[in-house]
PDB file of C-alpha atoms in Angstrom:
ATOM      1  CA  UNK A   1    -118.256   3.269-101.264  1.00 50.00           C
ATOM      2  CA  UNK A   2    -116.458   0.188 -99.940  1.00 51.00           C
ATOM      3  CA  UNK A   3    -115.944  -0.395 -96.204  1.00 47.00           C
ATOM      4  CA  UNK A   4    -112.222  -0.018 -96.710  1.00 46.00           C
ATOM      5  CA  UNK A   5    -112.717   3.354 -98.404  1.00 42.00           C
ATOM      6  CA  UNK A   6    -115.023   4.559 -95.635  1.00 46.00           C
ATOM      7  CA  UNK A   7    -112.547   3.388 -93.007  1.00 50.00           C
ATOM      8  CA  UNK A   8    -109.783   5.342 -94.725  1.00 45.00           C
ATOM      9  CA  UNK A   9    -111.889   8.517 -94.745  1.00 45.00           C
ATOM     10  CA  UNK A  10    -112.632   8.066 -91.034  1.00 44.00           C
ATOM     11  CA  UNK A  11    -108.928   7.602 -90.320  1.00 49.00           C
ATOM     12  CA  UNK A  12    -108.083  10.775 -92.214  1.00 57.00           C
ATOM     13  CA  UNK A  13    -110.787  12.634 -90.292  1.00 74.00           C
ATOM     14  CA  UNK A  14    -109.523  11.342 -86.932  1.00 84.00           C
ATOM     15  CA  UNK A  15    -105.945  12.276 -87.825  1.00 90.00           C
ATOM     16  CA  UNK A  16    -107.006  15.777 -88.897  1.00 91.00           C
ATOM     17  CA  UNK A  17    -108.925  16.237 -85.646  1.00 92.00           C
ATOM     18  CA  UNK A  18    -105.943  15.077 -83.593  1.00 93.00           C
ATOM     19  CA  UNK A  19    -103.562  17.443 -85.385  1.00 94.00           C
ATOM     20  CA  UNK A  20    -105.927  20.373 -84.913  1.00 94.00           C
ATOM     21  CA  UNK A  21    -106.314  19.585 -81.195  1.00 94.00           C
ATOM     22  CA  UNK A  22    -102.555  19.220 -80.730  1.00 93.00           C
ATOM     23  CA  UNK A  23    -101.860  22.535 -82.458  1.00 94.00           C
ATOM     24  CA  UNK A  24    -104.640  24.331 -80.588  1.00 93.00           C
ATOM     25  CA  UNK A  25    -103.457  22.985 -77.235  1.00 90.00           C
ATOM     26  CA  UNK A  26     -99.942  24.253 -77.887  1.00 90.00           C
ATOM     27  CA  UNK A  27    -101.090  27.696 -78.996  1.00 91.00           C
ATOM     28  CA  UNK A  28    -103.713  28.164 -76.271  1.00 89.00           C
ATOM     29  CA  UNK A  29    -101.052  27.255 -73.704  1.00 84.00           C
ATOM     30  CA  UNK A  30     -98.462  29.607 -75.205  1.00 84.00           C
ATOM     31  CA  UNK A  31    -100.615  32.644 -75.994  1.00 85.00           C
ATOM     32  CA  UNK A  32    -104.006  32.183 -74.286  1.00 81.00           C
ATOM     33  CA  UNK A  33    -107.464  31.984 -75.815  1.00 82.00           C
ATOM     34  CA  UNK A  34    -107.858  35.559 -77.061  1.00 80.00           C
ATOM     35  CA  UNK A  35    -104.447  35.754 -78.759  1.00 87.00           C
ATOM     36  CA  UNK A  36    -104.817  32.427 -80.574  1.00 91.00           C
ATOM     37  CA  UNK A  37    -106.386  32.557 -84.018  1.00 94.00           C
ATOM     38  CA  UNK A  38    -107.974  29.929 -86.219  1.00 94.00           C
ATOM     39  CA  UNK A  39    -105.457  30.896 -88.908  1.00 95.00           C
ATOM     40  CA  UNK A  40    -102.573  30.248 -86.512  1.00 96.00           C
ATOM     41  CA  UNK A  41    -103.990  26.862 -85.528  1.00 95.00           C
ATOM     42  CA  UNK A  42    -104.430  25.928 -89.180  1.00 94.00           C
ATOM     43  CA  UNK A  43    -100.853  26.926 -89.962  1.00 95.00           C
ATOM     44  CA  UNK A  44     -99.357  24.951 -87.080  1.00 95.00           C
ATOM     45  CA  UNK A  45    -101.514  21.869 -87.641  1.00 94.00           C
ATOM     46  CA  UNK A  46    -101.048  21.817 -91.403  1.00 93.00           C
ATOM     47  CA  UNK A  47    -104.823  21.441 -91.800  1.00 92.00           C
ATOM     48  CA  UNK A  48    -106.816  23.836 -93.957  1.00 91.00           C
ATOM     49  CA  UNK A  49    -108.500  26.688 -92.107  1.00 90.00           C
ATOM     50  CA  UNK A  50    -111.911  25.666 -93.440  1.00 89.00           C
ATOM     51  CA  UNK A  51    -111.636  22.207 -91.878  1.00 89.00           C
ATOM     52  CA  UNK A  52    -111.503  23.567 -88.320  1.00 91.00           C
ATOM     53  CA  UNK A  53    -115.102  24.890 -88.180  1.00 89.00           C
ATOM     54  CA  UNK A  54    -116.250  21.659 -89.813  1.00 88.00           C
ATOM     55  CA  UNK A  55    -114.795  19.662 -86.894  1.00 88.00           C
ATOM     56  CA  UNK A  56    -115.429  22.108 -84.016  1.00 90.00           C
ATOM     57  CA  UNK A  57    -117.890  24.810 -85.267  1.00 87.00           C
ATOM     58  CA  UNK A  58    -115.809  27.734 -83.930  1.00 88.00           C
ATOM     59  CA  UNK A  59    -112.823  28.655 -81.773  1.00 87.00           C
ATOM     60  CA  UNK A  60    -114.789  28.339 -78.552  1.00 82.00           C
ATOM     61  CA  UNK A  61    -115.932  24.847 -79.508  1.00 85.00           C
ATOM     62  CA  UNK A  62    -112.332  23.936 -80.275  1.00 89.00           C
ATOM     63  CA  UNK A  63    -111.194  25.313 -76.920  1.00 86.00           C
ATOM     64  CA  UNK A  64    -113.768  23.196 -75.081  1.00 81.00           C
ATOM     65  CA  UNK A  65    -112.625  20.105 -77.004  1.00 87.00           C
ATOM     66  CA  UNK A  66    -109.002  20.825 -76.086  1.00 88.00           C
ATOM     67  CA  UNK A  67    -109.825  21.229 -72.387  1.00 80.00           C
ATOM     68  CA  UNK A  68    -112.035  18.113 -72.366  1.00 77.00           C
ATOM     69  CA  UNK A  69    -109.201  16.061 -73.834  1.00 82.00           C
ATOM     70  CA  UNK A  70    -106.716  17.422 -71.288  1.00 77.00           C
ATOM     71  CA  UNK A  71    -109.070  16.607 -68.405  1.00 68.00           C
ATOM     72  CA  UNK A  72    -109.835  13.133 -69.745  1.00 71.00           C
ATOM     73  CA  UNK A  73    -106.136  12.307 -69.837  1.00 69.00           C
ATOM     74  CA  UNK A  74    -105.946  13.004 -66.132  1.00 58.00           C
ATOM     75  CA  UNK A  75    -109.177  11.252 -65.174  1.00 55.00           C
ATOM     76  CA  UNK A  76    -108.420   8.038 -67.064  1.00 47.00           C
ATOM     77  CA  UNK A  77    -106.557   6.341 -64.238  1.00 51.00           C
ATOM     78  CA  UNK A  78    -106.919   2.685 -63.314  1.00 53.00           C
ATOM     79  CA  UNK A  79    -108.476   1.892 -59.914  1.00 52.00           C
ATOM     80  CA  UNK A  80    -106.147   0.532 -57.281  1.00 54.00           C
ATOM     81  CA  UNK A  81    -106.551  -3.121 -56.336  1.00 54.00           C
ATOM     82  CA  UNK A  82    -105.475  -2.541 -52.728  1.00 62.00           C
ATOM     83  CA  UNK A  83    -106.149   0.400 -50.383  1.00 68.00           C
ATOM     84  CA  UNK A  84    -103.557   3.159 -50.622  1.00 76.00           C
ATOM     85  CA  UNK A  85    -101.532   4.472 -47.725  1.00 82.00           C
ATOM     86  CA  UNK A  86    -101.664   8.214 -47.098  1.00 82.00           C
ATOM     87  CA  UNK A  87     -98.259   8.722 -48.742  1.00 83.00           C
ATOM     88  CA  UNK A  88     -99.359   6.678 -51.747  1.00 83.00           C
ATOM     89  CA  UNK A  89    -102.560   8.701 -51.978  1.00 81.00           C
ATOM     90  CA  UNK A  90    -100.602  11.970 -52.085  1.00 81.00           C
ATOM     91  CA  UNK A  91     -98.230  10.529 -54.687  1.00 81.00           C
ATOM     92  CA  UNK A  92    -101.172   9.298 -56.744  1.00 77.00           C
ATOM     93  CA  UNK A  93    -102.785  12.718 -56.822  1.00 73.00           C
ATOM     94  CA  UNK A  94     -99.446  14.373 -57.567  1.00 76.00           C
ATOM     95  CA  UNK A  95     -99.077  12.059 -60.547  1.00 76.00           C
ATOM     96  CA  UNK A  96    -102.564  12.950 -61.759  1.00 70.00           C
ATOM     97  CA  UNK A  97    -101.942  16.686 -61.447  1.00 68.00           C
ATOM     98  CA  UNK A  98     -98.710  16.376 -63.409  1.00 69.00           C
ATOM     99  CA  UNK A  99    -100.361  14.536 -66.289  1.00 66.00           C
ATOM    100  CA  UNK A 100    -101.054  16.303 -69.527  1.00 60.00           C
ATOM    101  CA  UNK A 101    -101.034  20.036 -70.049  1.00 69.00           C
ATOM    102  CA  UNK A 102    -101.736  21.379 -66.584  1.00 69.00           C
ATOM    103  CA  UNK A 103    -100.939  24.936 -67.639  1.00 73.00           C
ATOM    104  CA  UNK A 104    -103.849  24.797 -70.068  1.00 77.00           C
ATOM    105  CA  UNK A 105    -106.121  23.130 -67.525  1.00 71.00           C
ATOM    106  CA  UNK A 106    -105.538  25.824 -64.918  1.00 72.00           C
ATOM    107  CA  UNK A 107    -105.822  28.585 -67.512  1.00 73.00           C
ATOM    108  CA  UNK A 108    -109.240  27.241 -68.474  1.00 73.00           C
ATOM    109  CA  UNK A 109    -110.248  27.238 -64.808  1.00 73.00           C
ATOM    110  CA  UNK A 110    -110.823  30.989 -65.076  1.00 72.00           C
ATOM    111  CA  UNK A 111    -113.520  30.428 -67.672  1.00 68.00           C
ATOM    112  CA  UNK A 112    -115.024  27.628 -65.608  1.00 70.00           C
ATOM    113  CA  UNK A 113    -115.460  30.040 -62.695  1.00 75.00           C
ATOM    114  CA  UNK A 114    -117.048  32.785 -64.788  1.00 71.00           C
ATOM    115  CA  UNK A 115    -119.275  30.837 -67.174  1.00 67.00           C
ATOM    116  CA  UNK A 116    -122.040  28.252 -67.055  1.00 66.00           C
ATOM    117  CA  UNK A 117    -121.154  26.320 -70.200  1.00 70.00           C
ATOM    118  CA  UNK A 118    -119.429  23.086 -71.105  1.00 69.00           C
ATOM    119  CA  UNK A 119    -116.051  24.031 -69.615  1.00 69.00           C
ATOM    120  CA  UNK A 120    -117.627  24.601 -66.204  1.00 77.00           C
ATOM    121  CA  UNK A 121    -119.446  21.282 -66.444  1.00 76.00           C
ATOM    122  CA  UNK A 122    -116.172  19.514 -67.160  1.00 71.00           C
ATOM    123  CA  UNK A 123    -114.508  21.085 -64.136  1.00 74.00           C
ATOM    124  CA  UNK A 124    -117.474  20.341 -61.909  1.00 80.00           C
ATOM    125  CA  UNK A 125    -117.259  16.671 -62.856  1.00 78.00           C
ATOM    126  CA  UNK A 126    -113.481  16.682 -62.437  1.00 72.00           C
ATOM    127  CA  UNK A 127    -113.595  18.013 -58.882  1.00 80.00           C
ATOM    128  CA  UNK A 128    -116.648  15.931 -57.957  1.00 86.00           C
ATOM    129  CA  UNK A 129    -114.896  12.764 -59.065  1.00 81.00           C
ATOM    130  CA  UNK A 130    -111.815  13.571 -57.013  1.00 78.00           C
ATOM    131  CA  UNK A 131    -113.889  14.339 -53.955  1.00 87.00           C
ATOM    132  CA  UNK A 132    -115.867  11.105 -54.314  1.00 89.00           C
ATOM    133  CA  UNK A 133    -112.671   9.072 -54.573  1.00 84.00           C
ATOM    134  CA  UNK A 134    -111.231  10.791 -51.513  1.00 86.00           C
ATOM    135  CA  UNK A 135    -114.410  10.366 -49.505  1.00 90.00           C
ATOM    136  CA  UNK A 136    -114.447   6.650 -50.301  1.00 90.00           C
ATOM    137  CA  UNK A 137    -110.838   6.375 -49.159  1.00 88.00           C
ATOM    138  CA  UNK A 138    -111.389   8.320 -45.922  1.00 89.00           C
ATOM    139  CA  UNK A 139    -114.591   6.417 -45.153  1.00 90.00           C
ATOM    140  CA  UNK A 140    -112.631   3.160 -45.269  1.00 88.00           C
ATOM    141  CA  UNK A 141    -110.466   4.525 -42.411  1.00 86.00           C
ATOM    142  CA  UNK A 142    -113.446   5.613 -40.278  1.00 89.00           C
ATOM    143  CA  UNK A 143    -113.196   4.367 -36.664  1.00 87.00           C
ATOM    144  CA  UNK A 144    -116.006   2.312 -35.172  1.00 86.00           C
ATOM    145  CA  UNK A 145    -118.652   3.973 -33.044  1.00 85.00           C
ATOM    146  CA  UNK A 146    -118.780   7.170 -35.105  1.00 87.00           C
ATOM    147  CA  UNK A 147    -122.068   8.867 -35.966  1.00 89.00           C
ATOM    148  CA  UNK A 148    -122.427   8.217 -39.731  1.00 90.00           C
ATOM    149  CA  UNK A 149    -124.156  11.482 -40.619  1.00 91.00           C
ATOM    150  CA  UNK A 150    -121.660  13.700 -38.850  1.00 89.00           C
ATOM    151  CA  UNK A 151    -118.743  11.607 -40.073  1.00 91.00           C
ATOM    152  CA  UNK A 152    -119.915  11.889 -43.688  1.00 92.00           C
ATOM    153  CA  UNK A 153    -120.004  15.670 -43.424  1.00 91.00           C
ATOM    154  CA  UNK A 154    -116.474  15.754 -42.041  1.00 91.00           C
ATOM    155  CA  UNK A 155    -115.214  13.351 -44.701  1.00 92.00           C
ATOM    156  CA  UNK A 156    -116.803  15.465 -47.429  1.00 93.00           C
ATOM    157  CA  UNK A 157    -115.139  18.579 -46.001  1.00 92.00           C
ATOM    158  CA  UNK A 158    -111.801  16.755 -45.823  1.00 90.00           C
ATOM    159  CA  UNK A 159    -112.093  15.745 -49.492  1.00 91.00           C
ATOM    160  CA  UNK A 160    -112.743  19.354 -50.529  1.00 92.00           C
ATOM    161  CA  UNK A 161    -109.885  20.690 -48.392  1.00 90.00           C
ATOM    162  CA  UNK A 162    -107.427  18.042 -49.576  1.00 87.00           C
ATOM    163  CA  UNK A 163    -108.286  18.559 -53.253  1.00 84.00           C
ATOM    164  CA  UNK A 164    -107.958  22.320 -52.845  1.00 87.00           C
ATOM    165  CA  UNK A 165    -104.582  21.937 -51.150  1.00 88.00           C
ATOM    166  CA  UNK A 166    -103.129  19.838 -53.951  1.00 83.00           C
ATOM    167  CA  UNK A 167    -104.440  22.044 -56.729  1.00 82.00           C
ATOM    168  CA  UNK A 168    -103.397  25.172 -54.840  1.00 87.00           C
ATOM    169  CA  UNK A 169     -99.826  23.963 -54.441  1.00 88.00           C
ATOM    170  CA  UNK A 170     -99.611  23.149 -58.110  1.00 82.00           C
ATOM    171  CA  UNK A 171    -100.974  26.539 -59.170  1.00 83.00           C
ATOM    172  CA  UNK A 172     -98.221  28.162 -57.104  1.00 87.00           C
ATOM    173  CA  UNK A 173     -95.558  26.102 -58.862  1.00 84.00           C
ATOM    174  CA  UNK A 174     -96.916  27.214 -62.236  1.00 79.00           C
ATOM    175  CA  UNK A 175     -96.863  30.870 -61.220  1.00 82.00           C
ATOM    176  CA  UNK A 176     -93.646  30.879 -59.169  1.00 86.00           C
ATOM    177  CA  UNK A 177     -91.742  27.697 -59.933  1.00 82.00           C
ATOM    178  CA  UNK A 178     -88.446  28.961 -58.485  1.00 89.00           C
ATOM    179  CA  UNK A 179     -89.949  29.662 -55.062  1.00 91.00           C
ATOM    180  CA  UNK A 180     -92.202  26.629 -54.557  1.00 89.00           C
ATOM    181  CA  UNK A 181     -90.917  23.056 -54.323  1.00 89.00           C
ATOM    182  CA  UNK A 182     -93.885  20.935 -55.375  1.00 86.00           C
ATOM    183  CA  UNK A 183     -92.569  17.638 -53.989  1.00 86.00           C
ATOM    184  CA  UNK A 184     -91.446  19.120 -50.687  1.00 90.00           C
ATOM    185  CA  UNK A 185     -94.795  20.846 -50.166  1.00 91.00           C
ATOM    186  CA  UNK A 186     -96.703  17.636 -50.906  1.00 88.00           C
ATOM    187  CA  UNK A 187     -94.523  15.651 -48.515  1.00 88.00           C
ATOM    188  CA  UNK A 188     -95.209  18.196 -45.779  1.00 90.00           C
ATOM    189  CA  UNK A 189     -98.955  17.839 -46.432  1.00 88.00           C
ATOM    190  CA  UNK A 190     -98.698  14.056 -46.159  1.00 88.00           C
ATOM    191  CA  UNK A 191     -96.712  14.299 -42.919  1.00 89.00           C
ATOM    192  CA  UNK A 192     -99.114  16.788 -41.313  1.00 88.00           C
ATOM    193  CA  UNK A 193    -102.146  14.738 -42.320  1.00 85.00           C
ATOM    194  CA  UNK A 194    -100.568  11.549 -41.055  1.00 85.00           C
ATOM    195  CA  UNK A 195    -100.011  13.043 -37.606  1.00 86.00           C
ATOM    196  CA  UNK A 196    -103.519  14.498 -37.331  1.00 85.00           C
ATOM    197  CA  UNK A 197    -105.587  12.192 -39.478  1.00 84.00           C
ATOM    198  CA  UNK A 198    -107.788  10.879 -36.669  1.00 83.00           C
ATOM    199  CA  UNK A 199    -108.840  14.437 -35.867  1.00 87.00           C
ATOM    200  CA  UNK A 200    -111.173  14.326 -38.855  1.00 87.00           C
ATOM    201  CA  UNK A 201    -113.747  12.526 -36.695  1.00 88.00           C
ATOM    202  CA  UNK A 202    -113.053  14.277 -33.383  1.00 82.00           C
ATOM    203  CA  UNK A 203    -116.503  15.816 -33.091  1.00 69.00           C
ATOM    204  CA  UNK A 204    -118.412  13.042 -34.868  1.00 67.00           C
ATOM    205  CA  UNK A 205    -119.922  11.878 -31.554  1.00 63.00           C
ATOM    206  CA  UNK A 206    -120.947  15.357 -30.368  1.00 48.00           C
ATOM    207  CA  UNK A 207    -124.597  16.313 -30.480  1.00 43.00           C
ATOM    208  CA  UNK A 208    -123.563  19.850 -31.408  1.00 46.00           C
ATOM    209  CA  UNK A 209    -120.237  19.978 -33.321  1.00 44.00           C
ATOM    210  CA  UNK A 210    -120.032  23.765 -32.863  1.00 47.00           C
ATOM    211  CA  UNK A 211    -120.190  23.402 -29.082  1.00 42.00           C
ATOM    212  CA  UNK A 212    -116.798  23.078 -27.322  1.00 43.00           C
ATOM    213  CA  UNK A 213    -116.046  19.927 -25.409  1.00 43.00           C
ATOM    214  CA  UNK A 214    -115.153  19.676 -21.716  1.00 39.00           C
ATOM    215  CA  UNK A 215    -111.418  19.692 -22.390  1.00 42.00           C
ATOM    216  CA  UNK A 216    -111.693  22.912 -24.379  1.00 40.00           C
ATOM    217  CA  UNK A 217    -113.825  24.545 -21.694  1.00 34.00           C
ATOM    218  CA  UNK A 218    -111.284  23.612 -19.032  1.00 37.00           C
ATOM    219  CA  UNK A 219    -108.530  25.454 -20.926  1.00 41.00           C
ATOM    220  CA  UNK A 220    -104.812  24.603 -20.910  1.00 41.00           C
TER     221      UNK A 220
END
């Protein structure tokens, strides 16, 4: 077979795979995993039912491929050339969360929490990458004279708390869109963090972070 013929076959295969993924993403989002059938995906995609197992083995394999693609769309962001301000950081994460099919991504989170397979691995990497990026950003703001070990622990905790806050707000908007203003909630988070940001390292010079300082012992 000529190179041109082989290239054409590859293009047809890539197009079939894309159409299957698009149809599956729509149906999983609309009806959930259990209520979506291979026959329904084949009908919506216009691809023969027998082609789906050839590309993805089974429905679970297709579901993993759909979730991986949705996560990759969000993670494929270009690095910033200059350090972000706090407001820009919040806006950047808001933009990431809004990318792609977030309803599907959060729906798949249930499986990630109850399984040990590929979906969980994808989510672990997703959250780890966000925390690493946040820790790098916070570390760049670290004041001088701070104990590095203690500071790193606080920065790691901040990254986990900040990521959880953003994802938690967005989950609420998906469940109760009429009662939760996503943008207003994010702006409030940015404002509160801006006012108290330096508190992240408050106990970084204490020998025992769990032990109250003199000001706390003195009381109001």
